């Protein structure tokens, strides 16, 4: 994807996720600059299906359909329904390796546990994100080889050239019930 397509996709996610009130940002104490963010989306299966339209770039449509399919995995294969999708976790490169991504994920998990969600779902594409989720006891529900994934509308292997570790995306799930039980004992 081009930089413009990525920015357009991020803008779309932000417009959908931020009003739900379960997204968090990290800010520099001195400059008040946003340096990290994690978006959360709930009620995934109630969202309207993506329509083929001329306004949405085809690569974005591919990503949207991929995410729709990923969102079905916990419900269909594992019977999990009370989930929240941590759609994007991003930290500015100037602030990377400072624990900001880990802290955002921990705070989001705690917020969701407080709100009564039982699972936090993430699609992991990097070693850093995998390490963060391992610290939180996240379990891999499915490892998807992007070379073999076929778009639901076109049937094409649209991500066969994606540059991911092992060409896979891991669908990870954090069980928030553990956090809820720890908090209830306190």
PDB file of C-alpha atoms in Angstrom:
ATOM      1  CA  UNK A   1       0.000   0.000   0.000  1.00  0.00           C
ATOM      2  CA  UNK A   2       1.120   3.528  -0.640  1.00  0.00           C
ATOM      3  CA  UNK A   3       1.599   6.023   2.177  1.00  0.00           C
ATOM      4  CA  UNK A   4      -1.589   7.793   1.088  1.00  0.00           C
ATOM      5  CA  UNK A   5      -3.578   4.534   1.184  1.00  0.00           C
ATOM      6  CA  UNK A   6      -2.245   3.729   4.650  1.00  0.00           C
ATOM      7  CA  UNK A   7      -3.148   7.211   5.914  1.00  0.00           C
ATOM      8  CA  UNK A   8      -6.623   6.917   4.379  1.00  0.00           C
ATOM      9  CA  UNK A   9      -7.144   3.535   6.055  1.00  0.00           C
ATOM     10  CA  UNK A  10      -5.893   4.843   9.411  1.00  0.00           C
ATOM     11  CA  UNK A  11      -8.217   7.846   9.103  1.00  0.00           C
ATOM     12  CA  UNK A  12     -11.171   5.538   8.440  1.00  0.00           C
ATOM     13  CA  UNK A  13     -10.305   3.378  11.463  1.00  0.00           C
ATOM     14  CA  UNK A  14      -9.945   6.452  13.673  1.00  0.00           C
ATOM     15  CA  UNK A  15     -13.316   7.866  12.595  1.00  0.00           C
ATOM     16  CA  UNK A  16     -14.998   4.543  13.390  1.00  0.00           C
ATOM     17  CA  UNK A  17     -13.121   3.610  16.566  1.00  0.00           C
ATOM     18  CA  UNK A  18     -12.579   6.837  18.516  1.00  0.00           C
ATOM     19  CA  UNK A  19     -16.290   7.605  19.133  1.00  0.00           C
ATOM     20  CA  UNK A  20     -16.659   4.167  20.764  1.00  0.00           C
ATOM     21  CA  UNK A  21     -14.567   5.463  23.700  1.00  0.00           C
ATOM     22  CA  UNK A  22     -12.222   2.504  23.990  1.00  0.00           C
ATOM     23  CA  UNK A  23      -9.174   3.841  22.178  1.00  0.00           C
ATOM     24  CA  UNK A  24      -6.172   5.170  24.070  1.00  0.00           C
ATOM     25  CA  UNK A  25      -3.377   7.580  23.234  1.00  0.00           C
ATOM     26  CA  UNK A  26       0.064   8.199  24.697  1.00  0.00           C
ATOM     27  CA  UNK A  27       1.332  11.769  24.765  1.00  0.00           C
ATOM     28  CA  UNK A  28       4.772  13.313  25.271  1.00  0.00           C
ATOM     29  CA  UNK A  29       4.712  15.158  28.624  1.00  0.00           C
ATOM     30  CA  UNK A  30       6.757  18.071  27.271  1.00  0.00           C
ATOM     31  CA  UNK A  31       5.412  18.635  23.750  1.00  0.00           C
ATOM     32  CA  UNK A  32       1.928  17.172  24.317  1.00  0.00           C
ATOM     33  CA  UNK A  33       2.455  15.387  20.984  1.00  0.00           C
ATOM     34  CA  UNK A  34       0.562  12.144  20.350  1.00  0.00           C
ATOM     35  CA  UNK A  35       3.290   9.469  20.258  1.00  0.00           C
ATOM     36  CA  UNK A  36       1.279   6.253  20.437  1.00  0.00           C
ATOM     37  CA  UNK A  37      -2.252   5.020  19.962  1.00  0.00           C
ATOM     38  CA  UNK A  38      -4.322   1.893  20.191  1.00  0.00           C
ATOM     39  CA  UNK A  39      -7.769   1.781  18.635  1.00  0.00           C
ATOM     40  CA  UNK A  40     -10.504  -0.493  19.914  1.00  0.00           C
ATOM     41  CA  UNK A  41     -13.696  -1.527  18.151  1.00  0.00           C
ATOM     42  CA  UNK A  42     -16.597  -3.473  19.626  1.00  0.00           C
ATOM     43  CA  UNK A  43     -19.744  -5.054  18.200  1.00  0.00           C
ATOM     44  CA  UNK A  44     -17.734  -6.124  15.183  1.00  0.00           C
ATOM     45  CA  UNK A  45     -20.260  -8.562  13.810  1.00  0.00           C
ATOM     46  CA  UNK A  46     -22.973  -5.870  13.785  1.00  0.00           C
ATOM     47  CA  UNK A  47     -21.042  -3.571  11.469  1.00  0.00           C
ATOM     48  CA  UNK A  48     -22.453  -3.237   7.962  1.00  0.00           C
ATOM     49  CA  UNK A  49     -20.724  -5.386   5.397  1.00  0.00           C
ATOM     50  CA  UNK A  50     -18.212  -3.675   3.149  1.00  0.00           C
ATOM     51  CA  UNK A  51     -19.645  -2.676  -0.181  1.00  0.00           C
ATOM     52  CA  UNK A  52     -17.706  -2.536  -3.394  1.00  0.00           C
ATOM     53  CA  UNK A  53     -17.558   1.174  -4.163  1.00  0.00           C
ATOM     54  CA  UNK A  54     -15.440   3.519  -6.212  1.00  0.00           C
ATOM     55  CA  UNK A  55     -14.545   5.752  -3.250  1.00  0.00           C
ATOM     56  CA  UNK A  56     -12.712   3.065  -1.272  1.00  0.00           C
ATOM     57  CA  UNK A  57      -9.402   1.968  -2.832  1.00  0.00           C
ATOM     58  CA  UNK A  58      -9.356  -1.728  -3.739  1.00  0.00           C
ATOM     59  CA  UNK A  59      -6.439  -2.458  -1.376  1.00  0.00           C
ATOM     60  CA  UNK A  60      -8.449  -1.028   1.507  1.00  0.00           C
ATOM     61  CA  UNK A  61     -11.432  -3.175   0.488  1.00  0.00           C
ATOM     62  CA  UNK A  62      -9.150  -6.237   0.571  1.00  0.00           C
ATOM     63  CA  UNK A  63      -8.008  -5.333   4.095  1.00  0.00           C
ATOM     64  CA  UNK A  64     -11.566  -4.735   5.263  1.00  0.00           C
ATOM     65  CA  UNK A  65     -12.715  -8.117   3.985  1.00  0.00           C
ATOM     66  CA  UNK A  66      -9.669  -9.795   5.558  1.00  0.00           C
ATOM     67  CA  UNK A  67     -10.533  -8.211   8.913  1.00  0.00           C
ATOM     68  CA  UNK A  68     -14.180  -9.257   8.585  1.00  0.00           C
ATOM     69  CA  UNK A  69     -12.996 -12.839   8.123  1.00  0.00           C
ATOM     70  CA  UNK A  70     -10.539 -12.591  11.046  1.00  0.00           C
ATOM     71  CA  UNK A  71     -13.311 -11.248  13.264  1.00  0.00           C
ATOM     72  CA  UNK A  72     -15.371 -14.388  12.627  1.00  0.00           C
ATOM     73  CA  UNK A  73     -12.613 -16.759  13.815  1.00  0.00           C
ATOM     74  CA  UNK A  74     -13.168 -16.352  17.579  1.00  0.00           C
ATOM     75  CA  UNK A  75     -16.957 -16.499  17.246  1.00  0.00           C
ATOM     76  CA  UNK A  76     -17.218 -19.460  14.896  1.00  0.00           C
ATOM     77  CA  UNK A  77     -14.187 -21.553  15.849  1.00  0.00           C
ATOM     78  CA  UNK A  78     -14.059 -20.795  19.590  1.00  0.00           C
ATOM     79  CA  UNK A  79     -17.545 -19.605  20.601  1.00  0.00           C
ATOM     80  CA  UNK A  80     -16.208 -16.260  21.854  1.00  0.00           C
ATOM     81  CA  UNK A  81     -18.689 -13.409  21.527  1.00  0.00           C
ATOM     82  CA  UNK A  82     -17.809 -10.699  24.082  1.00  0.00           C
ATOM     83  CA  UNK A  83     -14.725  -9.420  22.291  1.00  0.00           C
ATOM     84  CA  UNK A  84     -13.114  -6.155  21.434  1.00  0.00           C
ATOM     85  CA  UNK A  85     -10.782  -5.760  18.502  1.00  0.00           C
ATOM     86  CA  UNK A  86      -7.556  -3.869  19.166  1.00  0.00           C
ATOM     87  CA  UNK A  87      -7.431  -2.731  15.566  1.00  0.00           C
ATOM     88  CA  UNK A  88      -4.234  -0.685  15.474  1.00  0.00           C
ATOM     89  CA  UNK A  89      -1.378  -0.303  17.933  1.00  0.00           C
ATOM     90  CA  UNK A  90       1.132   2.230  16.707  1.00  0.00           C
ATOM     91  CA  UNK A  91       4.004   4.100  18.344  1.00  0.00           C
ATOM     92  CA  UNK A  92       6.024   6.838  16.679  1.00  0.00           C
ATOM     93  CA  UNK A  93       9.455   5.572  15.623  1.00  0.00           C
ATOM     94  CA  UNK A  94      11.043   8.364  17.687  1.00  0.00           C
ATOM     95  CA  UNK A  95       9.478   6.831  20.800  1.00  0.00           C
ATOM     96  CA  UNK A  96       9.834   3.122  20.040  1.00  0.00           C
ATOM     97  CA  UNK A  97      11.530   0.704  22.441  1.00  0.00           C
ATOM     98  CA  UNK A  98      10.390   2.686  25.491  1.00  0.00           C
ATOM     99  CA  UNK A  99       7.567   0.366  26.561  1.00  0.00           C
ATOM    100  CA  UNK A 100       4.829   2.649  25.232  1.00  0.00           C
ATOM    101  CA  UNK A 101       3.183  -0.083  23.138  1.00  0.00           C
ATOM    102  CA  UNK A 102       3.250  -2.471  26.088  1.00  0.00           C
ATOM    103  CA  UNK A 103       1.760   0.144  28.417  1.00  0.00           C
ATOM    104  CA  UNK A 104      -0.983   1.052  25.923  1.00  0.00           C
ATOM    105  CA  UNK A 105      -1.912  -2.619  25.541  1.00  0.00           C
ATOM    106  CA  UNK A 106      -1.956  -3.181  29.315  1.00  0.00           C
ATOM    107  CA  UNK A 107      -4.088  -0.091  29.907  1.00  0.00           C
ATOM    108  CA  UNK A 108      -6.473  -1.054  27.132  1.00  0.00           C
ATOM    109  CA  UNK A 109      -6.819  -4.582  28.551  1.00  0.00           C
ATOM    110  CA  UNK A 110      -7.531  -3.153  32.024  1.00  0.00           C
ATOM    111  CA  UNK A 111     -10.087  -0.692  30.634  1.00  0.00           C
ATOM    112  CA  UNK A 112     -11.856  -3.458  28.742  1.00  0.00           C
ATOM    113  CA  UNK A 113     -11.888  -5.746  31.768  1.00  0.00           C
ATOM    114  CA  UNK A 114     -13.436  -2.895  33.790  1.00  0.00           C
ATOM    115  CA  UNK A 115     -16.071  -2.425  31.070  1.00  0.00           C
ATOM    116  CA  UNK A 116     -16.994  -6.122  31.199  1.00  0.00           C
ATOM    117  CA  UNK A 117     -15.423  -7.372  27.978  1.00  0.00           C
ATOM    118  CA  UNK A 118     -14.101 -10.907  28.282  1.00  0.00           C
ATOM    119  CA  UNK A 119     -11.653 -11.045  25.362  1.00  0.00           C
ATOM    120  CA  UNK A 120      -9.297  -8.694  23.527  1.00  0.00           C
ATOM    121  CA  UNK A 121      -8.628  -9.745  19.934  1.00  0.00           C
ATOM    122  CA  UNK A 122      -5.585  -8.605  17.937  1.00  0.00           C
ATOM    123  CA  UNK A 123      -4.099  -9.415  14.567  1.00  0.00           C
ATOM    124  CA  UNK A 124      -0.347  -9.620  15.104  1.00  0.00           C
ATOM    125  CA  UNK A 125       2.075  -8.872  12.287  1.00  0.00           C
ATOM    126  CA  UNK A 126       5.305  -8.009  14.118  1.00  0.00           C
ATOM    127  CA  UNK A 127       7.697  -9.580  16.602  1.00  0.00           C
ATOM    128  CA  UNK A 128       7.306  -6.580  18.932  1.00  0.00           C
ATOM    129  CA  UNK A 129       3.537  -6.946  19.062  1.00  0.00           C
ATOM    130  CA  UNK A 130       3.889 -10.693  19.579  1.00  0.00           C
ATOM    131  CA  UNK A 131       6.230 -10.074  22.539  1.00  0.00           C
ATOM    132  CA  UNK A 132       3.770  -7.607  24.080  1.00  0.00           C
ATOM    133  CA  UNK A 133       0.939 -10.102  23.792  1.00  0.00           C
ATOM    134  CA  UNK A 134       3.085 -12.922  25.183  1.00  0.00           C
ATOM    135  CA  UNK A 135       3.698 -10.799  28.313  1.00  0.00           C
ATOM    136  CA  UNK A 136      -0.051 -10.500  28.761  1.00  0.00           C
ATOM    137  CA  UNK A 137      -0.709 -14.217  28.332  1.00  0.00           C
ATOM    138  CA  UNK A 138      -2.317 -13.894  24.928  1.00  0.00           C
ATOM    139  CA  UNK A 139      -3.110 -17.117  23.069  1.00  0.00           C
ATOM    140  CA  UNK A 140      -2.874 -17.679  19.334  1.00  0.00           C
ATOM    141  CA  UNK A 141      -6.290 -18.674  17.989  1.00  0.00           C
ATOM    142  CA  UNK A 142      -5.103 -19.064  14.425  1.00  0.00           C
ATOM    143  CA  UNK A 143      -2.004 -18.472  12.335  1.00  0.00           C
ATOM    144  CA  UNK A 144      -2.980 -17.382   8.836  1.00  0.00           C
ATOM    145  CA  UNK A 145      -0.549 -17.854   5.958  1.00  0.00           C
ATOM    146  CA  UNK A 146      -1.079 -14.804   3.792  1.00  0.00           C
ATOM    147  CA  UNK A 147       0.237 -16.610   0.708  1.00  0.00           C
ATOM    148  CA  UNK A 148      -2.809 -18.872   0.736  1.00  0.00           C
ATOM    149  CA  UNK A 149      -5.534 -16.492   1.991  1.00  0.00           C
ATOM    150  CA  UNK A 150      -8.094 -15.785  -0.745  1.00  0.00           C
ATOM    151  CA  UNK A 151     -10.211 -12.640  -0.860  1.00  0.00           C
ATOM    152  CA  UNK A 152     -13.861 -13.521  -0.234  1.00  0.00           C
ATOM    153  CA  UNK A 153     -15.144 -11.449  -3.148  1.00  0.00           C
ATOM    154  CA  UNK A 154     -12.494 -11.960  -5.849  1.00  0.00           C
ATOM    155  CA  UNK A 155     -10.994 -15.328  -4.896  1.00  0.00           C
ATOM    156  CA  UNK A 156      -7.523 -13.869  -5.480  1.00  0.00           C
ATOM    157  CA  UNK A 157      -4.501 -14.431  -3.225  1.00  0.00           C
ATOM    158  CA  UNK A 158      -4.247 -10.658  -2.753  1.00  0.00           C
ATOM    159  CA  UNK A 159      -1.649 -10.712   0.059  1.00  0.00           C
ATOM    160  CA  UNK A 160       0.689 -13.347  -1.370  1.00  0.00           C
ATOM    161  CA  UNK A 161       3.489 -10.772  -1.597  1.00  0.00           C
ATOM    162  CA  UNK A 162       2.979  -9.298   1.880  1.00  0.00           C
ATOM    163  CA  UNK A 163       6.206  -8.804   3.790  1.00  0.00           C
ATOM    164  CA  UNK A 164       5.435 -10.414   7.129  1.00  0.00           C
ATOM    165  CA  UNK A 165       7.468 -12.725   9.337  1.00  0.00           C
ATOM    166  CA  UNK A 166       6.795 -16.215   7.992  1.00  0.00           C
ATOM    167  CA  UNK A 167       4.159 -14.536   5.742  1.00  0.00           C
ATOM    168  CA  UNK A 168       1.691 -15.057   8.590  1.00  0.00           C
ATOM    169  CA  UNK A 169      -0.701 -13.006  10.657  1.00  0.00           C
ATOM    170  CA  UNK A 170      -1.480 -14.409  14.072  1.00  0.00           C
ATOM    171  CA  UNK A 171      -4.983 -13.959  15.438  1.00  0.00           C
ATOM    172  CA  UNK A 172      -4.281 -13.476  19.150  1.00  0.00           C
ATOM    173  CA  UNK A 173      -6.689 -13.333  22.073  1.00  0.00           C
ATOM    174  CA  UNK A 174      -6.204 -12.079  25.632  1.00  0.00           C
ATOM    175  CA  UNK A 175      -8.628 -13.568  28.153  1.00  0.00           C
ATOM    176  CA  UNK A 176      -9.723 -10.573  30.227  1.00  0.00           C
ATOM    177  CA  UNK A 177     -11.602 -12.699  32.765  1.00  0.00           C
ATOM    178  CA  UNK A 178      -8.296 -13.228  34.573  1.00  0.00           C
ATOM    179  CA  UNK A 179      -7.955  -9.451  35.037  1.00  0.00           C
ATOM    180  CA  UNK A 180     -11.566  -9.221  36.197  1.00  0.00           C
ATOM    181  CA  UNK A 181     -11.087 -11.936  38.839  1.00  0.00           C
ATOM    182  CA  UNK A 182      -7.849 -10.353  40.114  1.00  0.00           C
ATOM    183  CA  UNK A 183      -9.588  -6.972  40.454  1.00  0.00           C
ATOM    184  CA  UNK A 184     -12.627  -8.486  42.183  1.00  0.00           C
ATOM    185  CA  UNK A 185     -10.357 -10.090  44.810  1.00  0.00           C
ATOM    186  CA  UNK A 186      -8.616  -6.774  45.524  1.00  0.00           C
TER     187      UNK A 186
END
